[in-house]
Short mmCIF file of C-alpha atoms and ligand atoms in Angstrom, two decimals:
data_model
loop_
_atom_site.label_atom_id
_atom_site.label_comp_id
_atom_site.label_asym_id
_atom_site.label_seq_id
_atom_site.Cartn_x
_atom_site.Cartn_y
_atom_site.Cartn_z
CA MET A 1 79.72 32.59 4.95
CA GLU A 2 78.19 30.07 7.84
CA PHE A 3 78.57 31.56 11.29
CA LEU A 4 78.62 29.01 14.26
CA ARG A 5 77.85 30.07 17.78
CA PRO A 6 78.35 27.28 20.42
CA ASP A 7 77.67 28.01 24.03
CA SER A 8 79.77 25.32 25.50
CA LEU A 9 83.22 24.08 25.15
CA ALA A 10 81.92 20.72 24.29
CA GLY A 11 79.64 22.38 21.61
CA ALA A 12 82.77 24.17 20.26
CA LEU A 13 84.89 21.18 19.82
CA ALA A 14 81.93 19.11 18.30
CA GLU A 15 81.51 21.92 15.68
CA LYS A 16 85.21 21.98 15.20
CA ALA A 17 85.30 18.26 14.60
CA ALA A 18 82.21 18.49 12.23
CA ASN A 19 83.68 21.54 10.24
CA PRO A 20 87.57 21.43 10.44
CA GLY A 21 87.59 24.22 8.07
CA ALA A 22 85.85 26.60 10.38
CA VAL A 23 88.05 29.40 11.32
CA PRO A 24 87.79 30.45 15.23
CA ILE A 25 87.23 33.92 16.05
CA ALA A 26 87.80 35.09 19.75
CA GLY A 27 88.35 38.96 19.65
CA GLY A 28 88.61 38.92 15.80
CA THR A 29 91.21 41.54 16.00
CA ASP A 30 93.36 39.32 13.49
CA VAL A 31 90.41 37.64 11.81
CA MET A 32 88.24 40.76 10.98
CA VAL A 33 91.28 42.40 9.55
CA GLU A 34 92.02 39.46 7.27
CA LEU A 35 88.34 39.13 6.28
CA ASN A 36 88.21 42.89 5.62
CA PHE A 37 91.12 42.87 3.50
CA ASP A 38 90.00 39.71 1.67
CA HIS A 39 92.92 37.66 2.64
CA ARG A 40 90.85 34.97 3.94
CA ARG A 41 87.38 33.97 2.85
CA PRO A 42 86.39 31.08 5.14
CA ASP A 43 83.10 29.24 4.48
CA THR A 44 82.67 28.99 8.13
CA LEU A 45 83.61 31.15 11.14
CA LEU A 46 83.51 29.46 14.75
CA ASP A 47 82.73 32.24 17.24
CA LEU A 48 84.16 31.44 20.74
CA GLY A 49 82.51 34.47 22.43
CA ARG A 50 79.67 32.34 24.07
CA VAL A 51 81.78 29.59 25.47
CA ALA A 52 82.13 30.59 28.88
CA GLU A 53 85.00 28.13 29.95
CA LEU A 54 87.29 30.02 27.59
CA HIS A 55 86.75 33.13 29.22
CA GLU A 56 87.96 32.00 32.59
CA HIS A 57 91.03 32.03 34.46
CA GLY A 58 92.05 30.23 37.64
CA THR A 59 94.53 27.81 39.24
CA ASP A 60 95.59 24.34 38.14
CA GLY A 61 97.85 22.34 40.29
CA GLY A 62 99.75 25.62 41.44
CA ARG A 63 99.86 27.03 37.97
CA ILE A 64 97.70 29.80 36.51
CA ARG A 65 95.15 28.75 33.77
CA ILE A 66 94.31 31.58 31.39
CA GLY A 67 91.45 30.63 29.23
CA ALA A 68 92.11 31.20 25.62
CA ALA A 69 89.50 33.86 25.24
CA VAL A 70 90.59 36.00 28.16
CA PRO A 71 91.55 39.34 26.62
CA TYR A 72 94.83 41.21 27.60
CA THR A 73 93.07 43.76 29.54
CA ARG A 74 92.05 41.42 32.04
CA ILE A 75 95.29 39.66 32.08
CA ILE A 76 96.92 43.15 32.89
CA GLY A 77 94.51 43.93 35.30
CA GLU A 78 93.61 40.73 37.07
CA LEU A 79 96.84 38.66 36.74
CA GLY A 80 99.53 41.49 36.23
CA ALA A 81 100.82 40.77 39.87
CA GLN A 82 101.33 36.89 39.43
CA LEU A 83 102.64 37.41 35.63
CA PRO A 84 104.43 40.37 35.43
CA GLY A 85 106.20 39.38 32.12
CA LEU A 86 102.92 38.54 30.24
CA ALA A 87 101.29 41.65 31.66
CA MET A 88 104.11 43.93 30.43
CA ALA A 89 103.85 42.22 27.06
CA ALA A 90 100.06 42.70 27.05
CA ARG A 91 100.40 46.43 27.74
CA THR A 92 102.41 46.86 24.51
CA VAL A 93 99.72 45.09 22.24
CA GLY A 94 97.79 47.78 19.78
CA SER A 95 95.43 49.95 21.82
CA PRO A 96 92.88 50.06 24.71
CA GLN A 97 90.23 48.86 22.08
CA ILE A 98 92.52 46.12 20.83
CA ARG A 99 93.68 44.98 24.30
CA ASN A 100 89.81 44.83 25.33
CA ARG A 101 89.18 42.44 22.47
CA GLY A 102 92.50 40.74 21.66
CA THR A 103 93.56 37.41 23.47
CA VAL A 104 96.56 35.28 24.00
CA GLY A 105 94.62 32.29 22.48
CA GLY A 106 94.29 34.55 19.35
CA ASN A 107 97.84 35.57 19.41
CA LEU A 108 98.75 31.88 19.68
CA GLY A 109 96.16 30.92 16.81
CA ALA A 110 97.85 33.55 14.54
CA ALA A 111 101.28 32.29 15.46
CA SER A 112 102.77 35.51 14.09
CA PRO A 113 106.66 35.65 14.77
CA ALA A 114 105.74 39.35 15.98
CA GLY A 115 103.08 38.38 18.31
CA ASP A 116 103.87 40.17 21.75
CA SER A 117 102.88 37.43 24.11
CA HIS A 118 105.13 34.89 22.74
CA PRO A 119 108.33 36.07 24.05
CA ALA A 120 106.88 36.36 27.71
CA LEU A 121 105.01 32.76 27.26
CA LEU A 122 108.49 31.38 26.45
CA ALA A 123 110.53 33.19 29.11
CA ALA A 124 108.05 31.83 31.49
CA ASP A 125 107.92 28.21 30.33
CA ALA A 126 104.16 28.56 29.54
CA GLU A 127 102.32 25.50 28.20
CA VAL A 128 99.45 25.62 25.81
CA GLU A 129 96.36 23.40 26.49
CA ILE A 130 94.84 22.11 23.05
CA ALA A 131 91.60 20.46 22.99
CA SER A 132 89.28 18.43 20.44
CA VAL A 133 86.66 15.66 20.88
CA ARG A 134 89.52 13.21 20.88
CA GLY A 135 90.92 14.67 24.10
CA THR A 136 93.27 17.24 25.56
CA ARG A 137 96.87 17.74 25.20
CA ILE A 138 99.59 19.94 26.74
CA VAL A 139 102.42 21.41 24.55
CA ALA A 140 105.00 23.65 25.67
CA ALA A 141 105.27 26.91 24.21
CA LYS A 142 108.51 26.26 22.66
CA ASP A 143 107.15 23.39 20.79
CA PHE A 144 104.00 25.11 19.79
CA TYR A 145 105.22 27.28 16.78
CA ALA A 146 105.68 25.28 13.67
CA GLY A 147 106.76 27.98 10.95
CA VAL A 148 106.06 31.53 10.06
CA LYS A 149 102.40 31.94 11.21
CA ARG A 150 102.03 28.29 11.59
CA ASN A 151 101.30 26.35 14.70
CA VAL A 152 101.02 22.62 15.84
CA LEU A 153 97.00 22.64 16.01
CA GLU A 154 95.29 19.87 14.02
CA PRO A 155 92.11 20.78 11.88
CA ASP A 156 89.79 19.71 14.76
CA GLU A 157 91.68 21.39 17.73
CA LEU A 158 90.93 24.39 19.68
CA ILE A 159 93.44 26.07 22.14
CA THR A 160 91.62 26.08 25.21
CA ALA A 161 94.03 27.83 27.56
CA VAL A 162 97.63 28.58 28.53
CA LEU A 163 99.24 27.44 31.72
CA LEU A 164 102.19 29.13 33.67
CA ALA A 165 103.50 29.34 37.00
CA PRO A 166 103.03 32.37 39.12
CA ALA A 167 106.45 34.35 38.73
CA THR A 168 108.82 33.51 41.59
CA GLY A 169 111.45 36.09 40.29
CA PRO A 170 111.62 38.93 38.31
CA GLN A 171 110.45 39.10 34.64
CA GLN A 172 110.73 41.64 32.05
CA PHE A 173 109.66 42.27 28.44
CA SER A 174 111.02 44.95 26.08
CA LYS A 175 109.72 45.69 22.40
CA ILE A 176 111.33 47.86 19.65
CA GLY A 177 108.78 49.46 16.96
CA THR A 178 108.55 52.24 14.83
CA ARG A 179 106.83 54.30 17.48
CA ASN A 180 105.56 53.52 21.24
CA ALA A 181 102.10 52.33 20.64
CA MET A 182 100.03 50.60 18.15
CA VAL A 183 103.07 49.04 16.70
CA ILE A 184 103.91 45.76 15.49
CA ALA A 185 107.43 44.69 16.75
CA VAL A 186 110.62 45.12 14.89
CA ALA A 187 112.12 42.85 17.77
CA ALA A 188 111.00 42.01 21.18
CA PHE A 189 112.44 40.00 24.04
CA GLY A 190 111.30 38.31 27.09
CA LEU A 191 113.21 37.44 30.11
CA ALA A 192 112.36 35.60 33.43
CA LEU A 193 114.62 34.77 36.26
CA HIS A 194 113.47 31.45 38.01
CA PRO A 195 115.62 31.53 41.21
CA GLU A 196 114.10 28.51 42.78
CA GLN A 197 115.58 26.45 39.83
CA ARG A 198 118.47 28.60 39.40
CA ARG A 199 117.43 29.13 35.78
CA VAL A 200 116.66 31.80 33.13
CA GLY A 201 114.19 31.95 30.67
CA THR A 202 114.06 33.96 27.47
CA GLY A 203 111.84 34.63 24.33
CA VAL A 204 112.98 36.21 21.20
CA GLY A 205 110.21 37.76 19.07
CA SER A 206 110.14 39.06 15.50
CA ALA A 207 113.41 37.81 14.77
CA ALA A 208 113.27 34.39 13.45
CA PRO A 209 110.46 32.54 11.39
CA THR A 210 108.92 31.65 14.86
CA PRO A 211 109.27 33.01 18.32
CA ARG A 212 112.06 31.27 20.36
CA ARG A 213 113.89 30.73 23.13
CA ALA A 214 117.77 31.78 23.38
CA PHE A 215 118.87 28.47 25.06
CA GLU A 216 122.77 29.08 25.08
CA ALA A 217 122.22 32.62 26.39
CA GLU A 218 120.13 31.20 29.35
CA GLU A 219 122.54 28.54 30.27
CA PHE A 220 125.47 31.15 30.20
CA LEU A 221 123.53 33.59 32.33
CA ALA A 222 122.19 31.02 34.84
CA ALA A 223 125.75 29.88 35.58
CA GLU A 224 127.05 33.31 36.03
CA LEU A 225 124.58 34.65 38.33
CA ASN A 226 125.22 34.55 41.93
CA TRP A 227 121.62 33.65 43.21
CA ASP A 228 122.64 33.11 46.93
CA SER A 229 124.44 36.44 47.51
CA PRO A 230 123.78 38.71 44.53
CA LYS A 231 126.52 41.01 43.15
CA VAL A 232 126.80 43.82 40.68
CA LEU A 233 126.80 42.07 37.15
CA THR A 234 129.84 43.02 35.13
CA ASP A 235 129.58 44.55 31.79
CA SER A 236 131.27 41.60 30.01
CA VAL A 237 128.62 39.14 31.44
CA LYS A 238 125.74 41.60 30.24
CA ARG A 239 127.37 41.93 26.78
CA ARG A 240 127.91 38.31 26.49
CA PHE A 241 124.38 37.46 27.30
CA GLY A 242 123.24 40.19 24.73
CA ASP A 243 125.49 38.57 22.04
CA LEU A 244 124.18 35.03 22.81
CA VAL A 245 120.64 36.16 22.73
CA ALA A 246 121.34 37.90 19.42
CA ALA A 247 123.13 34.93 18.17
CA ALA A 248 120.15 32.84 18.51
CA ALA A 249 117.62 34.92 16.13
CA SER A 250 117.72 34.45 12.46
CA PRO A 251 115.91 37.60 11.32
CA ILE A 252 115.12 38.82 7.91
CA ASP A 253 115.42 42.34 6.20
CA ASP A 254 112.08 43.74 5.58
CA VAL A 255 110.23 46.99 5.61
CA ARG A 256 110.27 47.38 9.19
CA GLY A 257 114.08 46.78 9.72
CA SER A 258 117.07 45.14 8.70
CA ALA A 259 118.46 41.71 9.75
CA ALA A 260 121.51 43.54 11.36
CA TYR A 261 119.22 46.26 13.19
CA ARG A 262 117.28 43.44 14.78
CA ARG A 263 120.31 41.39 15.99
CA HIS A 264 121.56 44.78 17.43
CA ALA A 265 118.12 45.65 19.07
CA LEU A 266 117.80 42.22 20.71
CA SER A 267 121.53 42.64 22.20
CA VAL A 268 120.56 45.92 23.62
CA MET A 269 116.95 44.65 24.81
CA ALA A 270 118.63 41.64 26.37
CA ARG A 271 121.08 43.75 28.17
CA ARG A 272 118.79 46.15 29.53
CA THR A 273 116.02 43.80 30.74
CA LEU A 274 118.90 41.82 32.35
CA THR A 275 120.08 45.01 34.30
CA TRP A 276 116.31 45.66 35.37
CA ALA A 277 115.79 42.19 36.41
CA TRP A 278 118.83 41.75 38.24
CA THR A 279 118.32 45.25 40.09
CA GLU A 280 115.10 43.96 41.29
CA TYR A 281 116.48 40.47 42.38
CA CYS A 282 119.11 42.26 44.48
CA GLY A 283 116.24 44.34 46.14
CA GLY A 284 118.38 47.30 46.39
CA SER A 285 121.29 45.27 48.18
CA ALA A 286 124.34 47.43 48.61
CA GLN A 287 126.59 44.67 46.50
CA CYS A 288 124.45 45.20 43.61
CA ALA A 289 124.40 49.13 43.74
C1 FAD B 301 95.05 47.66 15.18
C2 FAD B 301 95.66 46.32 15.67
C3 FAD B 301 96.92 46.35 16.37
C4 FAD B 301 97.45 45.31 16.94
N1 FAD B 301 98.69 45.67 17.84
C5 FAD B 301 99.04 44.42 18.06
C6 FAD B 301 100.34 44.21 18.78
O1 FAD B 301 100.88 45.28 19.25
N2 FAD B 301 100.96 43.23 19.49
C7 FAD B 301 100.37 41.86 18.87
O2 FAD B 301 100.99 40.92 19.25
N3 FAD B 301 99.42 41.68 18.31
C8 FAD B 301 98.61 43.08 17.85
N4 FAD B 301 97.44 43.06 16.85
C9 FAD B 301 97.20 41.82 16.60
C10 FAD B 301 96.00 40.91 17.58
O3 FAD B 301 95.47 41.97 18.02
C11 FAD B 301 96.42 39.88 18.38
O4 FAD B 301 97.09 38.97 17.70
C12 FAD B 301 95.55 39.48 19.31
O5 FAD B 301 96.04 38.58 20.24
C13 FAD B 301 94.65 38.35 18.50
O6 FAD B 301 93.74 37.86 19.68
P1 FAD B 301 92.29 37.81 19.07
O7 FAD B 301 91.34 37.15 20.13
O8 FAD B 301 91.65 39.18 18.59
O9 FAD B 301 92.22 36.75 17.97
P2 FAD B 301 91.48 36.40 16.57
O10 FAD B 301 91.52 37.57 15.54
O11 FAD B 301 89.90 36.16 17.05
O12 FAD B 301 92.05 34.97 16.17
C14 FAD B 301 93.31 35.25 15.52
C15 FAD B 301 93.94 33.67 15.15
O13 FAD B 301 93.74 32.81 16.09
C16 FAD B 301 92.69 31.58 15.95
N5 FAD B 301 92.18 31.40 16.95
C17 FAD B 301 91.57 32.42 18.07
N6 FAD B 301 91.18 31.62 19.14
C18 FAD B 301 91.57 30.53 19.05
C19 FAD B 301 91.57 29.25 19.71
N7 FAD B 301 90.92 29.44 21.08
N8 FAD B 301 91.81 28.04 19.23
C20 FAD B 301 92.51 28.03 17.84
N9 FAD B 301 92.63 29.04 17.30
C21 FAD B 301 91.95 30.17 17.74
C22 FAD B 301 92.01 32.52 14.86
O14 FAD B 301 91.04 31.40 13.86
C23 FAD B 301 92.93 33.23 13.85
O15 FAD B 301 93.55 32.51 13.14
C24 FAD B 301 97.12 44.01 16.27
C25 FAD B 301 95.69 43.95 15.61
C26 FAD B 301 95.08 45.15 15.07
C27 FAD B 301 94.05 45.21 14.46
#
């Protein structure tokens, strides 16, 4: 097996163009499992560990730009205040060792419907920056996932960053698994309130062939919320929101859970995250008590 170790982004893109079959490796927490279990035996690995540009985060036109190889631990510690939803999701990934190595770029590269960053990225309207020697393009997270464990990357392309606006309202993430830690999601849900735009963002994980948004639920809730003088949410609004989130999923029965259980879990997570987010938005106001 050939092991390519470029030390710049230009070098990495040139290697990917010359070796389109090369498998990128960032934290390696997915790739090494696949190699160890012999699920994949690529001729060439493209190590991104020395590409400094992928390990940085900063701001870009008011948005936060997270290099594809920034590990979860740094997202939690360095960006948690600005990106609370993504940080919550990151805290649920694997174990400290996995969070020290694993990256959002790798989660996107693997494009598993169960990847934990996806619901948070979808709810926050994240965009994915993709580059090749041909240039750079930006793809909205909602358009990035192409099927089960498939994404829209061309063979010569790399994910270089994700772009997100700092939160302007409450964000929440909830995940159901068979235990609390080191667990793949049976179902997951991300919620972001965007008060400046009077908009709601959602992300459904592990309950469809790809991570996806619950558009009808978003529109329903945005119209129901009393953004200017927040009031307590009625049970019927919470229940309808939960039902619409569950309806947006198309889950399967598998060893982790039945389709019916996943739908139920999603409706519960949607109601709970909405309650938490709205309570935060109200800021303890008497009308919301
Ligand atoms: C014990 C264990 C527990 C885990 N728990 C969780 C969990 O709770 N939640 C969860 O979501 N995941 C979990 N994972 C999976 C994994 O940790 C995550 O998917 C992680 O985000 C992968 O990041 P990475 O940098 O290690 O990716 P890698 O393994 O390096 O790469 C993953 C995929 O992305 C591609 N890739 C990586 N970087 C790029 C790039 N810049 N451009 C294009 N393609 C790229 C690779 O070629 C590969 O196909 C777990 C894994 C293990 C081993």
